[in-house]
Coordinates of C-alpha atoms and ligand atoms in Angstrom, one line a residue:
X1 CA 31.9 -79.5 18.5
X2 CA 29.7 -80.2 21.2
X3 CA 26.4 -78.3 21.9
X4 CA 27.0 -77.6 25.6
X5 CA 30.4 -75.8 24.5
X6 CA 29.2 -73.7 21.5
X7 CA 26.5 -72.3 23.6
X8 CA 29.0 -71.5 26.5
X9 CA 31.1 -69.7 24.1
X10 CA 28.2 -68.3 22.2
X11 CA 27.4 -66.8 26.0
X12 CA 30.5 -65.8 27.0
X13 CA 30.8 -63.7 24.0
X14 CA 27.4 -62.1 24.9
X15 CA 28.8 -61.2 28.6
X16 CA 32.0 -59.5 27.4
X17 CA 30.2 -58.0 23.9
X18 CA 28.2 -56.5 27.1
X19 CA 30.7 -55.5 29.5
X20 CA 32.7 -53.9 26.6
X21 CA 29.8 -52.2 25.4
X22 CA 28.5 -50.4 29.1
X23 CA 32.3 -49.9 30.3
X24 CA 32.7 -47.7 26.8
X25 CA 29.8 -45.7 27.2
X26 CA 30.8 -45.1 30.5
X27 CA 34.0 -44.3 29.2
X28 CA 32.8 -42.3 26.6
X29 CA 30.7 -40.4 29.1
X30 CA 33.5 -39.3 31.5
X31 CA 35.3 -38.3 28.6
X32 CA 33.0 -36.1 27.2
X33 CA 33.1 -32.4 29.1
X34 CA 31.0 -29.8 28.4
X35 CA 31.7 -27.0 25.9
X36 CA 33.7 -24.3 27.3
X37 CA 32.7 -22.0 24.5
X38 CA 28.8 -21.9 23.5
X39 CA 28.2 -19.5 20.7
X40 CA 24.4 -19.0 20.4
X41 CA 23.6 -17.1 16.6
X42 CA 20.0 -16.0 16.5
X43 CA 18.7 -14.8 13.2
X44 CA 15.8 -12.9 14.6
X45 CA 12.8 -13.6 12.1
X46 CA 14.8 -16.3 10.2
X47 CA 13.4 -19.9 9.4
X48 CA 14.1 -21.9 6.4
X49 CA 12.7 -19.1 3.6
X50 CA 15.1 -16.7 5.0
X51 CA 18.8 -18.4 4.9
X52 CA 17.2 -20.5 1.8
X53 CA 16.4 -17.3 -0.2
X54 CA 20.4 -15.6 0.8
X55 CA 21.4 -18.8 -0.6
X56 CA 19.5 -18.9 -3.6
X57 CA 19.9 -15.5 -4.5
X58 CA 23.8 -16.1 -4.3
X59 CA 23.6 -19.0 -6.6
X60 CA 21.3 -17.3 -9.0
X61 CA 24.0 -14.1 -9.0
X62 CA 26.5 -16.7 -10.2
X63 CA 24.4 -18.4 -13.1
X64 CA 26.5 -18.4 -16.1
X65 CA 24.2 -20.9 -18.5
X66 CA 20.9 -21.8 -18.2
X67 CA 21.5 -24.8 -16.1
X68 CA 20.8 -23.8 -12.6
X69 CA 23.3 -25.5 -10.4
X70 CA 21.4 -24.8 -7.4
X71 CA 22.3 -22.2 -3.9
X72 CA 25.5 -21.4 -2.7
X73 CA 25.3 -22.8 0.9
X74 CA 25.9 -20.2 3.7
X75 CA 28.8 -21.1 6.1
X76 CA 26.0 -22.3 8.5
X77 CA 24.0 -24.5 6.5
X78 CA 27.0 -26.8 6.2
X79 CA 27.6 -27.2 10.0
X80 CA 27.4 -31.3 10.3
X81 CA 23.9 -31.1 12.6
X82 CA 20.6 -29.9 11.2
X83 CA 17.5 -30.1 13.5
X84 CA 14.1 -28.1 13.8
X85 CA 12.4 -26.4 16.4
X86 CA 8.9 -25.8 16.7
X87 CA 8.3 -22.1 18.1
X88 CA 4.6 -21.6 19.3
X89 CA 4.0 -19.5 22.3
X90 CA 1.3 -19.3 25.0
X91 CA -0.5 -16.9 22.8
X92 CA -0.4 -18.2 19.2
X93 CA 1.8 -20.1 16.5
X94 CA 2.5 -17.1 15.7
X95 CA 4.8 -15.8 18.3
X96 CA 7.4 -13.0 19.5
X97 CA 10.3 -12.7 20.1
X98 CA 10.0 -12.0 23.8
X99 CA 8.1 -15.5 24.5
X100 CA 10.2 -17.4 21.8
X101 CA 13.7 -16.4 23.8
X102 CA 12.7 -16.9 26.8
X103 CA 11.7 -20.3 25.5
X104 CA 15.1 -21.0 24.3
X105 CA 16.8 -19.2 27.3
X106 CA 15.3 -20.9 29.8
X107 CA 13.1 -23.7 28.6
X108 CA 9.6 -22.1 29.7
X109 CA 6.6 -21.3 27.7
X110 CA 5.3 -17.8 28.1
X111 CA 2.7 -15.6 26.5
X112 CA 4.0 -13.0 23.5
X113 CA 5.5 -10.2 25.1
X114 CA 6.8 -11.2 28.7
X115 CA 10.6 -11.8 29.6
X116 CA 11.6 -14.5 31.4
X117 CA 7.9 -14.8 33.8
X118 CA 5.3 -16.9 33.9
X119 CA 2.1 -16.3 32.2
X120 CA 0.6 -14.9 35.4
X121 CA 4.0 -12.6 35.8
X122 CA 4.7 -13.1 38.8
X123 CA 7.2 -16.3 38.5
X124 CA 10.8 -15.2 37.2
X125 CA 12.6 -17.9 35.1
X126 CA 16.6 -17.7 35.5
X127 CA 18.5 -18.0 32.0
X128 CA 21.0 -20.6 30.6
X129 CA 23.4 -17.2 30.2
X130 CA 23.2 -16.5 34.1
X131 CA 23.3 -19.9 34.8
X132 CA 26.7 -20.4 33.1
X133 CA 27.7 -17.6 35.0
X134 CA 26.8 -18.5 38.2
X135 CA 27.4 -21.7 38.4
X136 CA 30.6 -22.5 35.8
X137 CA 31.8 -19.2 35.9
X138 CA 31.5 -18.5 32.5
X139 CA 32.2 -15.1 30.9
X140 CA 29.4 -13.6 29.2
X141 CA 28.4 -11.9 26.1
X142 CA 25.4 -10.2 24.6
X143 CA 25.3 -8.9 21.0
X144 CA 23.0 -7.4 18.6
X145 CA 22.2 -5.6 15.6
X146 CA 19.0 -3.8 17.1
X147 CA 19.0 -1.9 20.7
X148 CA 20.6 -3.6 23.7
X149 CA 17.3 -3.7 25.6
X150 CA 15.1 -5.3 22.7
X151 CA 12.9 -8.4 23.1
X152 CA 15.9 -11.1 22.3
X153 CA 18.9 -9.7 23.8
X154 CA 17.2 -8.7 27.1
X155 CA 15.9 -12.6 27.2
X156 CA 19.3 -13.8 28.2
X157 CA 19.4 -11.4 31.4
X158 CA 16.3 -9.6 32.1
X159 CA 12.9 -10.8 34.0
X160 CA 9.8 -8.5 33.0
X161 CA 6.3 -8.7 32.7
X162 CA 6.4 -6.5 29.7
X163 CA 8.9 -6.5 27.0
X164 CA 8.2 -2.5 26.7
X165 CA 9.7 -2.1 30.3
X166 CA 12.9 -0.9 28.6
X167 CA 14.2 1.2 31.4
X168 CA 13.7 -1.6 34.0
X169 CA 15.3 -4.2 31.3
X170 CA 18.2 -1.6 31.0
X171 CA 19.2 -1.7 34.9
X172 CA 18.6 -5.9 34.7
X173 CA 21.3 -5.4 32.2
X174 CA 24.1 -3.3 34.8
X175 CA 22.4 -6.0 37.4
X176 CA 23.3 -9.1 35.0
X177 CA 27.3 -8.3 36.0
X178 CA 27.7 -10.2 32.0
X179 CA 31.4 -9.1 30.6
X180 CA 30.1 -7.7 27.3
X181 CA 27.5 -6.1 25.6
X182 CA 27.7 -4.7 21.8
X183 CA 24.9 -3.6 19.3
X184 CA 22.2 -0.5 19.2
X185 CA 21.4 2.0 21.6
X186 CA 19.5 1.6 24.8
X187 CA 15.1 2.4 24.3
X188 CA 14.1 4.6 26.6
X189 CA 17.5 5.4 28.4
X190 CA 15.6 8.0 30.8
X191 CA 12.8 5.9 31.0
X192 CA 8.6 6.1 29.5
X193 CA 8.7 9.5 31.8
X194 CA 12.4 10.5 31.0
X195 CA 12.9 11.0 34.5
X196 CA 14.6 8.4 35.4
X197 CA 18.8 8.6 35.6
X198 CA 20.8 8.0 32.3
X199 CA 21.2 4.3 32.0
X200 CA 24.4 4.9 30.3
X201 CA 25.5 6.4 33.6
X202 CA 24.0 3.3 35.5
X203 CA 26.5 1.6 33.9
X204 CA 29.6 3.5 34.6
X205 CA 28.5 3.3 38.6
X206 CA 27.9 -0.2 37.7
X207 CA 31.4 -1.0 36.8
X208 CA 30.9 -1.0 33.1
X209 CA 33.5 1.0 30.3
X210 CA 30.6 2.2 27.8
X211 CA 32.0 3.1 24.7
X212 CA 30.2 4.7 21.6
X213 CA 32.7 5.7 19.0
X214 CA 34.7 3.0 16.7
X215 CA 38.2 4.6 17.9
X216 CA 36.9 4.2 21.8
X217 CA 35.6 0.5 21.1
X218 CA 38.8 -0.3 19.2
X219 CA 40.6 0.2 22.0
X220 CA 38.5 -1.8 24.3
X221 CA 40.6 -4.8 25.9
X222 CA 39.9 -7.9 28.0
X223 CA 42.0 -5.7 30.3
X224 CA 38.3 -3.5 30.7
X225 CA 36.2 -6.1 32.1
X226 CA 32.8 -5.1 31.7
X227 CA 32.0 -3.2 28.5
X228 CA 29.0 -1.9 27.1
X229 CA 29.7 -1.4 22.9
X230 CA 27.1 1.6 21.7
X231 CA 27.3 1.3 17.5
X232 CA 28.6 4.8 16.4
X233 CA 26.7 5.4 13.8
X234 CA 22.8 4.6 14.2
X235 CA 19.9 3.9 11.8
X236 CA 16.3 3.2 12.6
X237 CA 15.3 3.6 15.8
X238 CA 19.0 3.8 17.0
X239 CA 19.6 0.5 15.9
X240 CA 22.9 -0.8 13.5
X241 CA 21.9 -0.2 9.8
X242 CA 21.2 -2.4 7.6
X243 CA 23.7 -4.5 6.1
X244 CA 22.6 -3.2 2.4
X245 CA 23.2 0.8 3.7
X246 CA 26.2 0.1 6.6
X247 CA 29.2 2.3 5.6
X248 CA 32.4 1.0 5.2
X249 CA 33.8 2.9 8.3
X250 CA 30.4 1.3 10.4
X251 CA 31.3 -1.6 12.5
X252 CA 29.5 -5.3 11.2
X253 CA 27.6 -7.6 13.7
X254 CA 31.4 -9.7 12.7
X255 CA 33.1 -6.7 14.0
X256 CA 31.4 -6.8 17.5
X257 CA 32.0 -11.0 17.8
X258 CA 35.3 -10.2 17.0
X259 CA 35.8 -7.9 19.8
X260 CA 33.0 -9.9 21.9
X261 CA 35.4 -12.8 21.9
X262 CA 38.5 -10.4 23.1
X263 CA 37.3 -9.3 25.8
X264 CA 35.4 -12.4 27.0
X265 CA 38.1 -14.9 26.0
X266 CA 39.1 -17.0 29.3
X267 CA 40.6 -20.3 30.2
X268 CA 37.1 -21.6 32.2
X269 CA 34.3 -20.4 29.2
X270 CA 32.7 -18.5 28.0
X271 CA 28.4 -17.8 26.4
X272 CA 27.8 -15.5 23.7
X273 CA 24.5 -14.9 22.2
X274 CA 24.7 -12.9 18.9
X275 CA 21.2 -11.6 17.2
X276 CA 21.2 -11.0 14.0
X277 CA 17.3 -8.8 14.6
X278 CA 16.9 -7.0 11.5
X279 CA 16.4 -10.1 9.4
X280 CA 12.9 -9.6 11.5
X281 CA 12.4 -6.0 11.1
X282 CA 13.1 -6.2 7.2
X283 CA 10.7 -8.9 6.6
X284 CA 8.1 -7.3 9.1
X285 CA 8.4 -4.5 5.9
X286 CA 8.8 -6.9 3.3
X287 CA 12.1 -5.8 2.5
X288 CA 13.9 -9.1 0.4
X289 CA 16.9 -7.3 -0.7
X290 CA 17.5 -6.2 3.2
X291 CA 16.5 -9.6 4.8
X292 CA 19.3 -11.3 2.5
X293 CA 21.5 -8.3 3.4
X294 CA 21.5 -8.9 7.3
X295 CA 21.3 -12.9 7.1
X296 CA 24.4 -12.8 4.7
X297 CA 25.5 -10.5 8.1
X298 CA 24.7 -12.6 10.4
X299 CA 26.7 -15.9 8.6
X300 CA 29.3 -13.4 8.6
X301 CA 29.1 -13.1 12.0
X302 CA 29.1 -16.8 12.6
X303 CA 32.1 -17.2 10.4
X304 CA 34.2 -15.6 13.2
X305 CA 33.1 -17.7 16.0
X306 CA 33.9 -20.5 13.1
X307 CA 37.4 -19.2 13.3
X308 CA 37.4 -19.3 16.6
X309 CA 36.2 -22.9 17.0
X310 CA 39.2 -23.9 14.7
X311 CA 41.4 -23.1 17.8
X312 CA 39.7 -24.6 20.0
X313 CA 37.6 -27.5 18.4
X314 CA 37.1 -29.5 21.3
X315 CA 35.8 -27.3 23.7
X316 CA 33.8 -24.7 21.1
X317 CA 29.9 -25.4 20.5
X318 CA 28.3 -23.1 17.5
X319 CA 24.2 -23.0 17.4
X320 CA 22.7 -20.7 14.9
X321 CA 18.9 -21.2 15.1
X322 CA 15.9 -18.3 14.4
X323 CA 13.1 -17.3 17.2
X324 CA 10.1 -17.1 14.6
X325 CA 9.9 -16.8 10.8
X326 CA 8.5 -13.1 9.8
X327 CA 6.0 -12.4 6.8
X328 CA 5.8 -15.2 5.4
X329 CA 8.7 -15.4 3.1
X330 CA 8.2 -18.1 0.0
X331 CA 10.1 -18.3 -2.9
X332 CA 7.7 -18.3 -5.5
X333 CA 5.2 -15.6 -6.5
X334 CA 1.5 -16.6 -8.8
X335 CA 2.6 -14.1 -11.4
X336 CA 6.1 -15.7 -11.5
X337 CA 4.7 -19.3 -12.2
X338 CA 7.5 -21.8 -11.5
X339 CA 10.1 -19.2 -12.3
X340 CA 12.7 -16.7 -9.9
X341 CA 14.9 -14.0 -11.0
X342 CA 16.6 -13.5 -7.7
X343 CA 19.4 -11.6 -9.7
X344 CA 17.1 -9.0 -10.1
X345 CA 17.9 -8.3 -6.4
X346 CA 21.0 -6.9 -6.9
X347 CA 19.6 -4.1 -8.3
X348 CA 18.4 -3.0 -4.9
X349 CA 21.0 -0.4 -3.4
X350 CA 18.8 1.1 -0.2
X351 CA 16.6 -0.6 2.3
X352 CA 13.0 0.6 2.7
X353 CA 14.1 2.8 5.7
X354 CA 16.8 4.4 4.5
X355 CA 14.6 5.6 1.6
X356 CA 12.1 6.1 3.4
X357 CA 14.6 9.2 5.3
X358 CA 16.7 10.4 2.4
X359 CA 13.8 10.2 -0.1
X360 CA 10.3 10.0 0.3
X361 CA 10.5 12.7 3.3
X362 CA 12.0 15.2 0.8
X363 CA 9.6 14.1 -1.8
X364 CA 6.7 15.0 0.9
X365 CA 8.6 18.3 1.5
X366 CA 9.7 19.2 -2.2
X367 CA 5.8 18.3 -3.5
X368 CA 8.2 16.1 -6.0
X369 CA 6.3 14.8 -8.9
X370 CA 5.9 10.9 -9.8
X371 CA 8.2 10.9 -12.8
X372 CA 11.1 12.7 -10.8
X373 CA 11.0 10.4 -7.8
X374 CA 10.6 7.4 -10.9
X375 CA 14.2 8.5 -11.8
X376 CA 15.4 8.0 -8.2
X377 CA 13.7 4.6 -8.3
X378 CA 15.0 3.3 -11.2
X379 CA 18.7 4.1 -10.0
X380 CA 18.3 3.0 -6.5
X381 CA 16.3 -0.2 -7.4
X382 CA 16.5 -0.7 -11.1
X383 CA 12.4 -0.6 -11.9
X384 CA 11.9 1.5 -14.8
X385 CA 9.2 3.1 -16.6
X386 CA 8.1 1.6 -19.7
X387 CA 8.9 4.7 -21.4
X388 CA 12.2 4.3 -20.2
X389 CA 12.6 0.3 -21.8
X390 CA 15.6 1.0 -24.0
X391 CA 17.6 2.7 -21.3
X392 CA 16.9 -0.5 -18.5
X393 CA 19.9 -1.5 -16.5
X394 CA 17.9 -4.6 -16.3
X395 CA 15.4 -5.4 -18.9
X396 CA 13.7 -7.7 -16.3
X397 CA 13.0 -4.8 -14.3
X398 CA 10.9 -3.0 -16.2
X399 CA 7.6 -2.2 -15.0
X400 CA 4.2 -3.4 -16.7
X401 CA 1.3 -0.7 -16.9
X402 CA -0.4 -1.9 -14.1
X403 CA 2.7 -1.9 -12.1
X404 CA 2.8 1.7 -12.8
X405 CA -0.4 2.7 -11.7
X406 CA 0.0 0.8 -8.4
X407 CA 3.3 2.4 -8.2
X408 CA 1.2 5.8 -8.6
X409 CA -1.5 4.9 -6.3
X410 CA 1.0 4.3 -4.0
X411 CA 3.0 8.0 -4.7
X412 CA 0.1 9.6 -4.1
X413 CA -1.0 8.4 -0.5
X414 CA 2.6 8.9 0.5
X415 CA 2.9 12.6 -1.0
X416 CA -1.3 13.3 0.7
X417 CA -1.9 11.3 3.0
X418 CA 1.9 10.4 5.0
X419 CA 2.3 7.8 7.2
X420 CA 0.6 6.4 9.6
X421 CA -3.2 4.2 10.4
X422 CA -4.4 3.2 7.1
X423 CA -7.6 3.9 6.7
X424 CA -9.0 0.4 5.6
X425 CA -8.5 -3.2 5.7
X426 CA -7.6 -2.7 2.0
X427 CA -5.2 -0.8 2.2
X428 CA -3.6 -2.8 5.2
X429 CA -3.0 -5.9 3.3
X430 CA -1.4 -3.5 0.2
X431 CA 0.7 -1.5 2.8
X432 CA 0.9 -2.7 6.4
X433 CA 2.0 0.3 8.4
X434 CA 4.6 1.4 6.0
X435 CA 4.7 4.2 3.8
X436 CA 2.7 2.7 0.8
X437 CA 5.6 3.8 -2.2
X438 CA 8.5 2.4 -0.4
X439 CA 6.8 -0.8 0.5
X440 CA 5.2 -0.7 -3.1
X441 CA 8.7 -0.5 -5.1
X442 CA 9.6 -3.9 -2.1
X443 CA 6.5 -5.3 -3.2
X444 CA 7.0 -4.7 -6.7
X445 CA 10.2 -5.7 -6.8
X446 CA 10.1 -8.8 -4.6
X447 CA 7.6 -10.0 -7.2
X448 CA 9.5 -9.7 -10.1
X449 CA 12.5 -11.4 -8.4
X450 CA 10.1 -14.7 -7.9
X451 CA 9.6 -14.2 -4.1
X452 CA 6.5 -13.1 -2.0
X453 CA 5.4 -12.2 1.4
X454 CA 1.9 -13.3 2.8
X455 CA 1.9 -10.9 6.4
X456 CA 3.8 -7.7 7.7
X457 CA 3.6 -9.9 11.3
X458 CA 5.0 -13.1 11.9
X459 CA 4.2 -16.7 11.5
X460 CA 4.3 -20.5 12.4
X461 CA 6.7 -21.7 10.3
X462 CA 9.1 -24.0 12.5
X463 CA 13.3 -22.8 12.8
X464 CA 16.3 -24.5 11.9
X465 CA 18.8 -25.3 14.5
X466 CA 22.3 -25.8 13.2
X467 CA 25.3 -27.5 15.3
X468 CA 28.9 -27.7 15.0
X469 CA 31.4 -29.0 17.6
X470 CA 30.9 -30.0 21.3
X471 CA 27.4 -31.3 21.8
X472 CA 26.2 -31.3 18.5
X473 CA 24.7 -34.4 18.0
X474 CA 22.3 -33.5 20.8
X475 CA 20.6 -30.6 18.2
X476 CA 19.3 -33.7 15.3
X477 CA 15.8 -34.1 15.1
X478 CA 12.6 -32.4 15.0
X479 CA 11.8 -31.1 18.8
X480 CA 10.7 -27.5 20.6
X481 CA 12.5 -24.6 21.2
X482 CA 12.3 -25.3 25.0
X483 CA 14.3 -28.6 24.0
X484 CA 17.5 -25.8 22.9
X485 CA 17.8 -24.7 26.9
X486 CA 17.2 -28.4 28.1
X487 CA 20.0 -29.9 25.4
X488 CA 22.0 -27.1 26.9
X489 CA 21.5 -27.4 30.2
X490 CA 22.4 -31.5 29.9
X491 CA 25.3 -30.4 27.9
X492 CA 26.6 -28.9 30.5
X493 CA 25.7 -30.0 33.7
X494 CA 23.8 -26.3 35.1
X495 CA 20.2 -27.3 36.5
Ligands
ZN501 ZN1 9.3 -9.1 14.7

């Protein structure tokens, strides 16, 4: 063939390989709309150790040989999309929670603490939520496991210099005008002074229905509009419990999606941001068996919006990503070697607060000896006394001598000295700010399960970020947590 034509087909080719190439992305682009349903799961406190540590205590529960076959995946760490997100802060690389939402909520750096402002606090940022709202018309919802007007939750709708301005947080919640709020009871609903007006009744003039029994919230309807969700039955600081204590009658973080999505639910789209925030508090107290309670919750959680998603899969984006990683979760203890008995876990039936109320407070009251509160122990989370060997419900559990006399240590600072300042560095590193038996027995037991904690605060580790649906391939990579709002923000179009 001659030259002259081979290269004019050879070129001609190129042009249309070309054309076809550029008219298809185009294409593709027109095609693609934004997610009408942006599910944003925030495991407050959980990076890699945490979800990694549910999983692998699930698989070691089902070990039937001594071939380990390895973690039993939570729904999450399947989604198709895997990235990471570095979480520093204009403080530290150890951030909070206040900075690292308003990172992901409105793609600004800030220093630990502030809301939505610059680090001179005078600059407000506005958040992807209100965006949404304002300029798509999305519904929105707000959900937690810890009070309303906490660090995260308040990211997606509050503006304030201080984090601790709960009062002023809870009237930039009635101002938001967002469809639905669910979790734990308002901080400070009089204000620092308590003479400020009941929030709760801000509400009501602020056109919201505020519910705070099960029967009242089950019979909350899209037909109500604006809804504020008070959990009927509080724990700690009038958050939800814990996962490992909830009662059955207790709504889950599930049950409030669930009902989230009700009322929210609308042909134009919808935001909800659900924070799963007592993953942090338990591993602020070194608490495994809790942390794997309330991530387990929180996948839970995520598995609903999953169902949703299935309805709708074109138009539904799931995210479930962490704001921090919180004491230094590893799994893998010195004393442990190369080995983990994460079983040992499930001997755990109380978190450190709940024992802390229904047990060492009586113990302070009742002048109860060691060995009585050591029976207690051993039922609640299987360590036993030496003395005590033959009768183990788990022989792994059995505590050496030196165990015991930490364990006793511990006992006796709690029963003479409380709560409270410890009195030296020491002691800090042994028992943070917690009351030393409780977090002794964690301690204690954490160890002998394989895992460790390094810090009661929290640290640099990066987060995942997992994607499924709409959008998802935006989330691959390795990138900043200011990169979430910005992927979100082109995903959608809102500037
Ligand atoms: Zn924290």
């Amino acid at each position: 063939m001659n030259k002259k034509i081979v290269s004019f087909v050879l070129l001609a080719c190129m042009v249309i390989c070309a054309f076809v190439t550029s008219f298809s992305g185009v294409f593709a682009q027109n095609e693609a709309s934004a997610p009408k349903y942006i599910f944003l799961f925030v495991g407050d406190g959980m990076s890699y150790p945490q979800f990694q540590t549910a999983s692998d205590y699930l698989g070691q529960l089902q070990e039937s040989d001594d071939i380990l076959s390895g973690g039993i995946p939570l729904s999450f760490m399947e989604f198709p999309i895997a990235g990471s997100a570095t979480t520093f802060d204009s403080t530290s690389f150890a951030p909070d929670s206040a900075s690292t939402a308003t990172s992901f909520a409105t793609g600004h750096k800030t220093y630990s603490g502030i809301i939505n402002m610059d680090e001179s606090k005078t600059i407000p940022y506005e958040t992807i939520a209100e965006k949404l709202k304002k300029q798509l018309n999305y519904k929105v919802g707000i959900i937690t496991s810890v009070n309303l007007n906490h660090a995260t939750p308040a990211a997606f709708y509050a503006h304030q210099p201080s984090r601790g301005n709960y009062y002023e947080i809870g009237e930039e919640l009635v101002a938001s005008g967002f469809e639905f709020f669910g979790g734990g009871a308002m901080i400070s609903p009089t204000g620092k002074e308590k003479d400020k007006k009941d929030i709760y009744e801000v509400m009501v003039e602020g056109g919201y229905k505020v519910v705070k029994t099960y029967a009242e919230a089950n019979a909350v309807t899209a037909a109500d509009e604006k809804v504020v969700i008070i959990g009927e039955t509080l724990a700690d600081s009038n958050a939800l419990s814990y996962e490992l204590d909830r009662a059955e009658n207790e709504w889950s973080l599930a049950d409030y999606v669930r009902k989230g999505i009700e009322v929210i639910n609308n042909e134009t789209g919808f935001f909800m941001m659900v924070e799963g925030g007592k993953i942090d508090w338990a591993c602020h107290a070194n608490d495994a068996g809790a942390t794997i309670g309330d991530t387990i919750a929180l996948d839970d959680a995520v598995k609903v919006a999953s169902e949703f998603a299935a309805q709708h899969p074109e138009d539904t984006l799931i995210l479930v990503t962490g704001d921090h990683e919180t004491g230094g979760l590893s799994i893998g203890f010195a004393g442990t070697r190369y080995d983990t008995y994460l079983q040992n876990l499930a001997s755990q039936k109380i978190t450190y607060a709940r024992y802390d109320v229904d047990y060492v407070e009586k113990y302070i009251e009742n002048k109860t000896s060691f060995d009585e509160a050591m029976v207690d122990v051993a039922e609640l989370f299987g360590l036993t006394l030496p003395a005590n060997a033959a009768s183990a419900a788990q022989p792994t559990l059995v505590l050496t001598n030196s165990e015991v006399a930490d364990l006793e240590n511990a006992f006796n600072l709690s029963i003479n000295g409380g709560t409270g300042d410890r009195k030296s560095y020491q002691e800090y590193l042994m028992y943070g700010g917690y009351e030393p038996f409780s977090i002794t027995i964690n301690h204690i037991l954490n160890n002998k399960s394989g895992l460790s904690f390094t810090s009661y605060s929290h640290t640099g580790l990066p987060v995942a970020v997992f994607a499924q649906g709409n959008g998802e391939d935006l989330f691959k990579g390795y990138y900043d947590n200011t990169d979430i709002y910005f992927k979100l923000a082109e995903l959608t179009g809102v500037n």
